[in-house]
Short mmCIF file of C-alpha atoms in Angstrom, two decimals:
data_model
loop_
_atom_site.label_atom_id
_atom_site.label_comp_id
_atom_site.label_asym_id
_atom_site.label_seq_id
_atom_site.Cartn_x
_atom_site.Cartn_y
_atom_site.Cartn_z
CA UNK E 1 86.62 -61.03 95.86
CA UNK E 2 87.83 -59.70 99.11
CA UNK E 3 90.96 -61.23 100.57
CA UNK E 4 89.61 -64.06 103.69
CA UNK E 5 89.16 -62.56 107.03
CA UNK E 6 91.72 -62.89 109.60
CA UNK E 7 89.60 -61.92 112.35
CA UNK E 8 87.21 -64.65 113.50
CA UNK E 9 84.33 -62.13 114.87
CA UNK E 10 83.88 -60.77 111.63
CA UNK E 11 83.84 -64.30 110.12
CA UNK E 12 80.42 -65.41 111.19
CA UNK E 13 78.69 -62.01 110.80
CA UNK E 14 79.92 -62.02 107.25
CA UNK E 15 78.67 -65.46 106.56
CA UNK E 16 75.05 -64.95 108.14
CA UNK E 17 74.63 -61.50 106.31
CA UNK E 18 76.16 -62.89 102.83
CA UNK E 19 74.20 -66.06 103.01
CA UNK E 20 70.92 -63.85 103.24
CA UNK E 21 71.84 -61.86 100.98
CA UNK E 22 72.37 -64.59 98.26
CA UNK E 23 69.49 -65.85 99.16
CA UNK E 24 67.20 -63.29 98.27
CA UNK E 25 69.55 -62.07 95.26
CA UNK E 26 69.33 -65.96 93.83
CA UNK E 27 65.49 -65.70 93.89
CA UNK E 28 64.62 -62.66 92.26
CA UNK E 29 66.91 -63.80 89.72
CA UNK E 30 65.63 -66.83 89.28
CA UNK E 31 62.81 -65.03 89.14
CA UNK E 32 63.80 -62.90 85.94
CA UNK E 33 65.09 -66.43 84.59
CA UNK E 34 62.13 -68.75 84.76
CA UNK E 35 59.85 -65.40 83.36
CA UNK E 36 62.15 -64.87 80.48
CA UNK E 37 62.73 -68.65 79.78
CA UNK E 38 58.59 -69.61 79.83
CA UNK E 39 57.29 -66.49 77.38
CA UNK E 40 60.60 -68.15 75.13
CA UNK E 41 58.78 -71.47 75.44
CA UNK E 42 55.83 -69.95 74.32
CA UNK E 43 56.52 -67.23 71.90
CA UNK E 44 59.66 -69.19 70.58
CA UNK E 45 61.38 -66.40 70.36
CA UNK E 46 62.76 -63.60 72.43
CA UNK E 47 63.50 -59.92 71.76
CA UNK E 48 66.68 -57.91 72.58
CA UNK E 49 66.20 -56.94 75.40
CA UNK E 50 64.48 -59.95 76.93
CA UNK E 51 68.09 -61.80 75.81
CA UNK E 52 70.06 -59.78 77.52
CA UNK E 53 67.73 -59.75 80.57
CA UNK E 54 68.26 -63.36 80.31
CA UNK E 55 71.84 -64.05 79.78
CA UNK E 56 72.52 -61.23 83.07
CA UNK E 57 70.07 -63.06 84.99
CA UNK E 58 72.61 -66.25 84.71
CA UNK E 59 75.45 -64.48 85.19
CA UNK E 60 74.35 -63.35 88.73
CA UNK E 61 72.87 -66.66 89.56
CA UNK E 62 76.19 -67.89 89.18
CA UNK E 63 78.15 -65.04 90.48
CA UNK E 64 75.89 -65.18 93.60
CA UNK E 65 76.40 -69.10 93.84
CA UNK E 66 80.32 -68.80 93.60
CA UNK E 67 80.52 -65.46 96.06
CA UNK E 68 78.94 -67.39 98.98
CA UNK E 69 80.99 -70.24 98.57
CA UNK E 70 84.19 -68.56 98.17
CA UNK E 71 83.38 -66.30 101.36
CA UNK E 72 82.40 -70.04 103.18
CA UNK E 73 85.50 -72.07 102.79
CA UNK E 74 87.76 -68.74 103.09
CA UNK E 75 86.07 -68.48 106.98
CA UNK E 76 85.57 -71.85 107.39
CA UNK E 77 87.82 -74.03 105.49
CA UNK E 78 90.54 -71.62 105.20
CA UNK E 79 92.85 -74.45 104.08
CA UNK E 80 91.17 -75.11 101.08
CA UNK E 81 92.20 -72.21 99.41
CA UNK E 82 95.77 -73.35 99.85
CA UNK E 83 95.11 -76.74 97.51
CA UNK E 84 96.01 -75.02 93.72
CA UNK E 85 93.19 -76.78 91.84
CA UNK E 86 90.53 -75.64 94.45
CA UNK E 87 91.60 -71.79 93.93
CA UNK E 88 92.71 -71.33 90.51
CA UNK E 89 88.83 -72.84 89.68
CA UNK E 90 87.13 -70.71 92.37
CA UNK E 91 89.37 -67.96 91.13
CA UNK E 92 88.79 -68.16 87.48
CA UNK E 93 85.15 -69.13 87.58
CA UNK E 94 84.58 -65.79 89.76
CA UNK E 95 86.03 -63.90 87.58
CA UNK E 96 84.49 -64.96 85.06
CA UNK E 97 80.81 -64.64 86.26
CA UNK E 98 82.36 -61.09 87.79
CA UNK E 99 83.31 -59.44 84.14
CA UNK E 100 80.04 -61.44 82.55
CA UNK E 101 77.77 -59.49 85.57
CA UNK E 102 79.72 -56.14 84.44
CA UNK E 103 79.60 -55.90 81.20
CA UNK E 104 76.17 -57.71 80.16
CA UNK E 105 74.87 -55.18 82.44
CA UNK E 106 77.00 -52.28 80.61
CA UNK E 107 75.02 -54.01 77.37
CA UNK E 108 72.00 -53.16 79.14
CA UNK E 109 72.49 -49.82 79.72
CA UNK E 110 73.65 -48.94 76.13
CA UNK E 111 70.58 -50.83 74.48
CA UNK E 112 68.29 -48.01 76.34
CA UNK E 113 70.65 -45.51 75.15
CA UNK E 114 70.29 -46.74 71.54
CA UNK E 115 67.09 -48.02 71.44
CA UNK E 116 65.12 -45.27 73.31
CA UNK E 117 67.08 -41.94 73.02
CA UNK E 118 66.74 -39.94 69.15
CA UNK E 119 69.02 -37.89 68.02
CA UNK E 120 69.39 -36.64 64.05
CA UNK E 121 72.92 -38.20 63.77
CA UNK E 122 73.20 -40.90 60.67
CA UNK E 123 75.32 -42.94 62.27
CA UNK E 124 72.92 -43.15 65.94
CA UNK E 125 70.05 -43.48 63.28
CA UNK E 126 72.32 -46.71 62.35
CA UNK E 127 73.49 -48.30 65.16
CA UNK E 128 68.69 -48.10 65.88
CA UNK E 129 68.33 -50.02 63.17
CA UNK E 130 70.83 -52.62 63.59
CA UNK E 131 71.03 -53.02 67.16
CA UNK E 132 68.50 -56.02 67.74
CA UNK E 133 71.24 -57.74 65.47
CA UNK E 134 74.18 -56.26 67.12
CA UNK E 135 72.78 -57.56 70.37
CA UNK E 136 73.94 -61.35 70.18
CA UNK E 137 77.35 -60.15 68.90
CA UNK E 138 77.73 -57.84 71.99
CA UNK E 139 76.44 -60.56 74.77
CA UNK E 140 79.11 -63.20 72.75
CA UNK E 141 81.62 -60.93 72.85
CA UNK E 142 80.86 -60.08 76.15
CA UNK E 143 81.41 -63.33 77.62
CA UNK E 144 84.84 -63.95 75.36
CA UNK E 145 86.10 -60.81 76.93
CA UNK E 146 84.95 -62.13 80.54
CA UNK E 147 86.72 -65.93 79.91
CA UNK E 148 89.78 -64.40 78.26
CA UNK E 149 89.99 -61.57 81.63
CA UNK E 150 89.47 -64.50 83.74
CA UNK E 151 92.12 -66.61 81.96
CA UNK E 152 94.88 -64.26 82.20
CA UNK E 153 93.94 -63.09 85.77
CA UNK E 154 94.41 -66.39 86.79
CA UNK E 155 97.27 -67.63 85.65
CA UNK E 156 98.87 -64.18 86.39
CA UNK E 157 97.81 -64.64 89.76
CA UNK E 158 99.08 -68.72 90.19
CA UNK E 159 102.21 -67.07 88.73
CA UNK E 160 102.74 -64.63 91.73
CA UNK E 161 101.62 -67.49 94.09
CA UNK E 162 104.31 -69.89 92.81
CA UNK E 163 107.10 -66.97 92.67
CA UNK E 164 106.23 -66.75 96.47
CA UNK E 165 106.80 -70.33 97.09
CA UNK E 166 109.83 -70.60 95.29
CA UNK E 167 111.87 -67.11 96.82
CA UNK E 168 113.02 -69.45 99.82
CA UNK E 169 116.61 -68.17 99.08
CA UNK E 170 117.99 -64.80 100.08
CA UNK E 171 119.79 -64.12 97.09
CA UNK E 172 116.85 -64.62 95.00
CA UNK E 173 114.52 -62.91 97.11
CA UNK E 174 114.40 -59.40 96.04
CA UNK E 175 114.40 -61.05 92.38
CA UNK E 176 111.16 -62.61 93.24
CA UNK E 177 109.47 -59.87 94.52
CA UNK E 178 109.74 -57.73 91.74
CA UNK E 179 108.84 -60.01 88.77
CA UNK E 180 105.59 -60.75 92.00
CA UNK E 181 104.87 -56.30 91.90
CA UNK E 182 105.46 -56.90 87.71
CA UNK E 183 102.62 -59.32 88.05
CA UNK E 184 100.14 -57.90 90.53
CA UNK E 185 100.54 -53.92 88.25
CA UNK E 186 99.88 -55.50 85.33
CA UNK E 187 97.07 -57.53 86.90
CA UNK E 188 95.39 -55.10 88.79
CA UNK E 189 95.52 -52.70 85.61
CA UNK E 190 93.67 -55.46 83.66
CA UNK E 191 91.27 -55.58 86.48
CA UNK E 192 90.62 -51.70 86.75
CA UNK E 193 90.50 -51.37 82.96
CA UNK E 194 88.09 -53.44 81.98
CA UNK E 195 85.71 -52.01 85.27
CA UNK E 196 86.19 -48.77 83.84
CA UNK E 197 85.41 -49.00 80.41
CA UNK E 198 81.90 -50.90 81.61
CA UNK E 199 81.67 -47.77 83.94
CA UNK E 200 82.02 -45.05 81.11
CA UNK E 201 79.80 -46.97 78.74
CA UNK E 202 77.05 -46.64 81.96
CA UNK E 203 77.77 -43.53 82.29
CA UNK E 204 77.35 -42.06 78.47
CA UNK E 205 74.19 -43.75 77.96
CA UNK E 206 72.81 -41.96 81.04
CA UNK E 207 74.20 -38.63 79.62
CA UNK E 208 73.03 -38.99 76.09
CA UNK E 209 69.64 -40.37 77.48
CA UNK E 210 69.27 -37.37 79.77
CA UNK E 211 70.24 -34.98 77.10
CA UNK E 212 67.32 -36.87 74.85
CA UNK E 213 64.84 -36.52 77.14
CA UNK E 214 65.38 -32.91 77.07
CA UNK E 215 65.34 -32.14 73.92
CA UNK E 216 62.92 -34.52 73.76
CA UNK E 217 60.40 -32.76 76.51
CA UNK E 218 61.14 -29.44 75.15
CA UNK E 219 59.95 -29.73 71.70
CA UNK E 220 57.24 -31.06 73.25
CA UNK E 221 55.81 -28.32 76.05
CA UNK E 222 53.64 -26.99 73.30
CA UNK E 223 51.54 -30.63 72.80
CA UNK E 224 48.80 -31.52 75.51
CA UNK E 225 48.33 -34.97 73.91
CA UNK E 226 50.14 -37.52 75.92
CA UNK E 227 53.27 -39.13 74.13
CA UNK E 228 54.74 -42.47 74.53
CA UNK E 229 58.26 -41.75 73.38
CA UNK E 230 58.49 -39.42 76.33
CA UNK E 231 57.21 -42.40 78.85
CA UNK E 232 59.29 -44.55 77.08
CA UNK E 233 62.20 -42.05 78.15
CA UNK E 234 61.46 -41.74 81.81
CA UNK E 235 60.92 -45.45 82.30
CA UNK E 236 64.04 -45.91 81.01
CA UNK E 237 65.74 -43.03 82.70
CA UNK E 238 64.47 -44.29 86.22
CA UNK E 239 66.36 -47.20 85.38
CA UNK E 240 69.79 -46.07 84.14
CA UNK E 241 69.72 -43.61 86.73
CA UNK E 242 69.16 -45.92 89.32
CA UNK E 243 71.71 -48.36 87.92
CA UNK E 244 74.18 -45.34 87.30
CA UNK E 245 73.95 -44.87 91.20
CA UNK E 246 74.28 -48.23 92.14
CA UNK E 247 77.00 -49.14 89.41
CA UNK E 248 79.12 -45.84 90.92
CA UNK E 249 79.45 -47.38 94.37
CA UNK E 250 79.62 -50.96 92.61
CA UNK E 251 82.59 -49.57 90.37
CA UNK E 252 83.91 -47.92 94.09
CA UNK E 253 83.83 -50.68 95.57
CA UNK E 254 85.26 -53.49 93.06
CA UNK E 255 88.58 -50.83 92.84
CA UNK E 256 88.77 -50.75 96.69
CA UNK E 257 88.74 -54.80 96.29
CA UNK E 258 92.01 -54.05 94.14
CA UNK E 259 93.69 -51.66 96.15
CA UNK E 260 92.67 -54.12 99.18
CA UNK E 261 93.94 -56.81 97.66
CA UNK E 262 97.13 -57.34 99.65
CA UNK E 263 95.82 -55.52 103.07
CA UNK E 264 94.44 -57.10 105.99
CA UNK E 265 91.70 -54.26 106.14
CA UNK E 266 88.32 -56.78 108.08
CA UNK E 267 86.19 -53.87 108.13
CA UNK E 268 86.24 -52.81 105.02
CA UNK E 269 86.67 -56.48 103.20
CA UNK E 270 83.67 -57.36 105.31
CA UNK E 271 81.61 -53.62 104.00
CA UNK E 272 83.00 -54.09 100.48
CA UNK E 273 81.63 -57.91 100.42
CA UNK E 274 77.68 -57.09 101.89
CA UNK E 275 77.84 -54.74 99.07
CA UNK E 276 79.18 -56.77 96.13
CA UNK E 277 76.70 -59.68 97.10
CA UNK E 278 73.74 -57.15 97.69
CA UNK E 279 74.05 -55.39 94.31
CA UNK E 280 72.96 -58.14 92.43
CA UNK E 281 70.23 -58.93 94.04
CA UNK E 282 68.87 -55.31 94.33
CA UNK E 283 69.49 -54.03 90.60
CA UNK E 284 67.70 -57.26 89.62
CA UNK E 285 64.74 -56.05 91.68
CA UNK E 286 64.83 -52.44 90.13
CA UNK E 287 64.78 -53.96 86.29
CA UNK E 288 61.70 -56.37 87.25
CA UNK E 289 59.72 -53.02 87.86
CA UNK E 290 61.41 -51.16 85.60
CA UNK E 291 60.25 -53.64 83.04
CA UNK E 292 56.40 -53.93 82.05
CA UNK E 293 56.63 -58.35 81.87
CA UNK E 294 58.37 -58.94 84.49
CA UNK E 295 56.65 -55.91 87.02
CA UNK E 296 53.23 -57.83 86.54
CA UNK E 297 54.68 -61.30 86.56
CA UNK E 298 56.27 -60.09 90.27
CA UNK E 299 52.97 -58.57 91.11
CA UNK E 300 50.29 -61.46 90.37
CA UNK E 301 52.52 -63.76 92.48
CA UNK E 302 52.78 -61.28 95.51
CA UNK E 303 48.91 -60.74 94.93
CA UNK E 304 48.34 -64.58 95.29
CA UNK E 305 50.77 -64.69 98.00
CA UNK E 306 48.33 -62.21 99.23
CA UNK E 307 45.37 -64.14 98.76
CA UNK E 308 46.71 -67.44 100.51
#
């Protein structure tokens, strides 16, 4: 997350425009949640995709949760970030629910790609047939990526906060503030790789799905007769696309976060934060209508809304 605000005007215009956004973001989650979780009550059982659904809608739930209250106490109770136990949890918990968010939604992006696109390659004809397996694997491994990331961030970063405290000394000064740059490079690259390599998984499976479609609609121009496969492929390509756009300026901004980091930029902590808390919210709200279940679950309730 950004670094607090130093600037008091920006503090409570942050708060009031985070605080809605969470708001809205927590409910269409929840949402997604309490869908997915009742048709597993009464099917017993859930399919790939609905898992992953599932398992992302936590993630931001949390994410959400532990992005308002970070942004509260750093405006309000500043102070609190200075007790050790207080950040190193809000810290590691963010980052943890940060990396789950990044790559469970990467996930997402390359089940489309496998599931949906066809191409007459033996080993894409394999990874078809055994991705509802694969699935668990990936969300499991998912998450053991995001706790170990969140780990090591962590600790790297109480270990630059404590080589601050300690460099009281001149002649161990300049000591201290290299192994601190050692820390924050090696940090910040562990940060920016694993963003990237969520970003380039996004961003094949909206390449390979695009070239499918393509091939896909033109070996079919000479068939009148309506085909599935090829709704099957826009749906999905409405919703990769839109994710790839939203994901780009996610990716944008969680880098400016890094280079940010150790800046007193307001503006563009307070920019950088509506975003981050509004992206959430809003992809959520693109894969409800993207998604057949969970478009006419939204729409009976805004109908009976309607009706009351």
């Amino acid at each position: 997350f950004p670094q607090q605000f130093n600037v008091t005007s920006y503090g409570a215009t942050t708060v009031a425009i985070i605080t809605l956004e969470v708001f809205v973001g927590l409910w269409i989650n929840a949402f997604i949640v309490c869908v997915l979780c009742i048709a597993w009550v009464k099917k017993k059982t859930l399919n790939s995709n609905e898992k992953i659904l599932l398992l992302l809608g936590c993630s931001r739930i949390c994410l959400l949760c532990f992005a308002w209250v970070y942004q509260f106490i750093s405006i309000i109770y500043p102070n609190f970030l200075h007790v050790q136990i207080i950040r190193q949890l809000l810290t590691s918990l963010a980052t943890f629910f940060n990396y789950s968010n990044v790559w469970v939604s990467a996930c997402l992006c390359g089940f489309y790609c496998i599931k949906i696109a066809s191409f007459r390659n033996s080993f894409f004809t394999y990874l078809k047939v055994k991705v509802d397996r694969m699935v668990p694997w990936l969300l499991l491994a998912s998450e053991i990526l995001a706790l170990a990331t969140s780990i090591v961030f962590s600790d790297l970063m109480e270990t630059v906060q404590s080589s601050n405290l300690t460099s009281t000394c001149q002649e161990n000064f300049w000591e201290a503030r290299i192994t601190m740059h050692k820390h924050f490079f090696f940090s910040f690259f562990l940060t920016g790789f694993g963003y990237a390599a969520s970003f380039l998984v996004v961003i094949f499976s909206a390449v390979f799905l695009l070239f499918s479609l393509w091939r896909h609609k033109r070996t079919m121009q000479t068939s009148s007769m309506k085909d599935l496969s090829m709704d099957a492929h826009i749906r999905a390509m409405k919703s990769v696309l839109s994710f790839l756009v939203m994901y780009s300026i996610n990716f944008v901004c969680l880098i400016m976060t890094i280079i940010y980091a150790t800046k007193k930029e307001d503006i563009m902590s307070l920019l950088i934060s509506i975003y981050l808390c509004a992206f959430p919210g809003v992809h959520s709200l693109i894969l409800i209508f993207s998604n057949p279940k969970l478009g006419k679950a939204m729409l009976k309730i805004l109908s009976c809304v309607k009706c009351e």
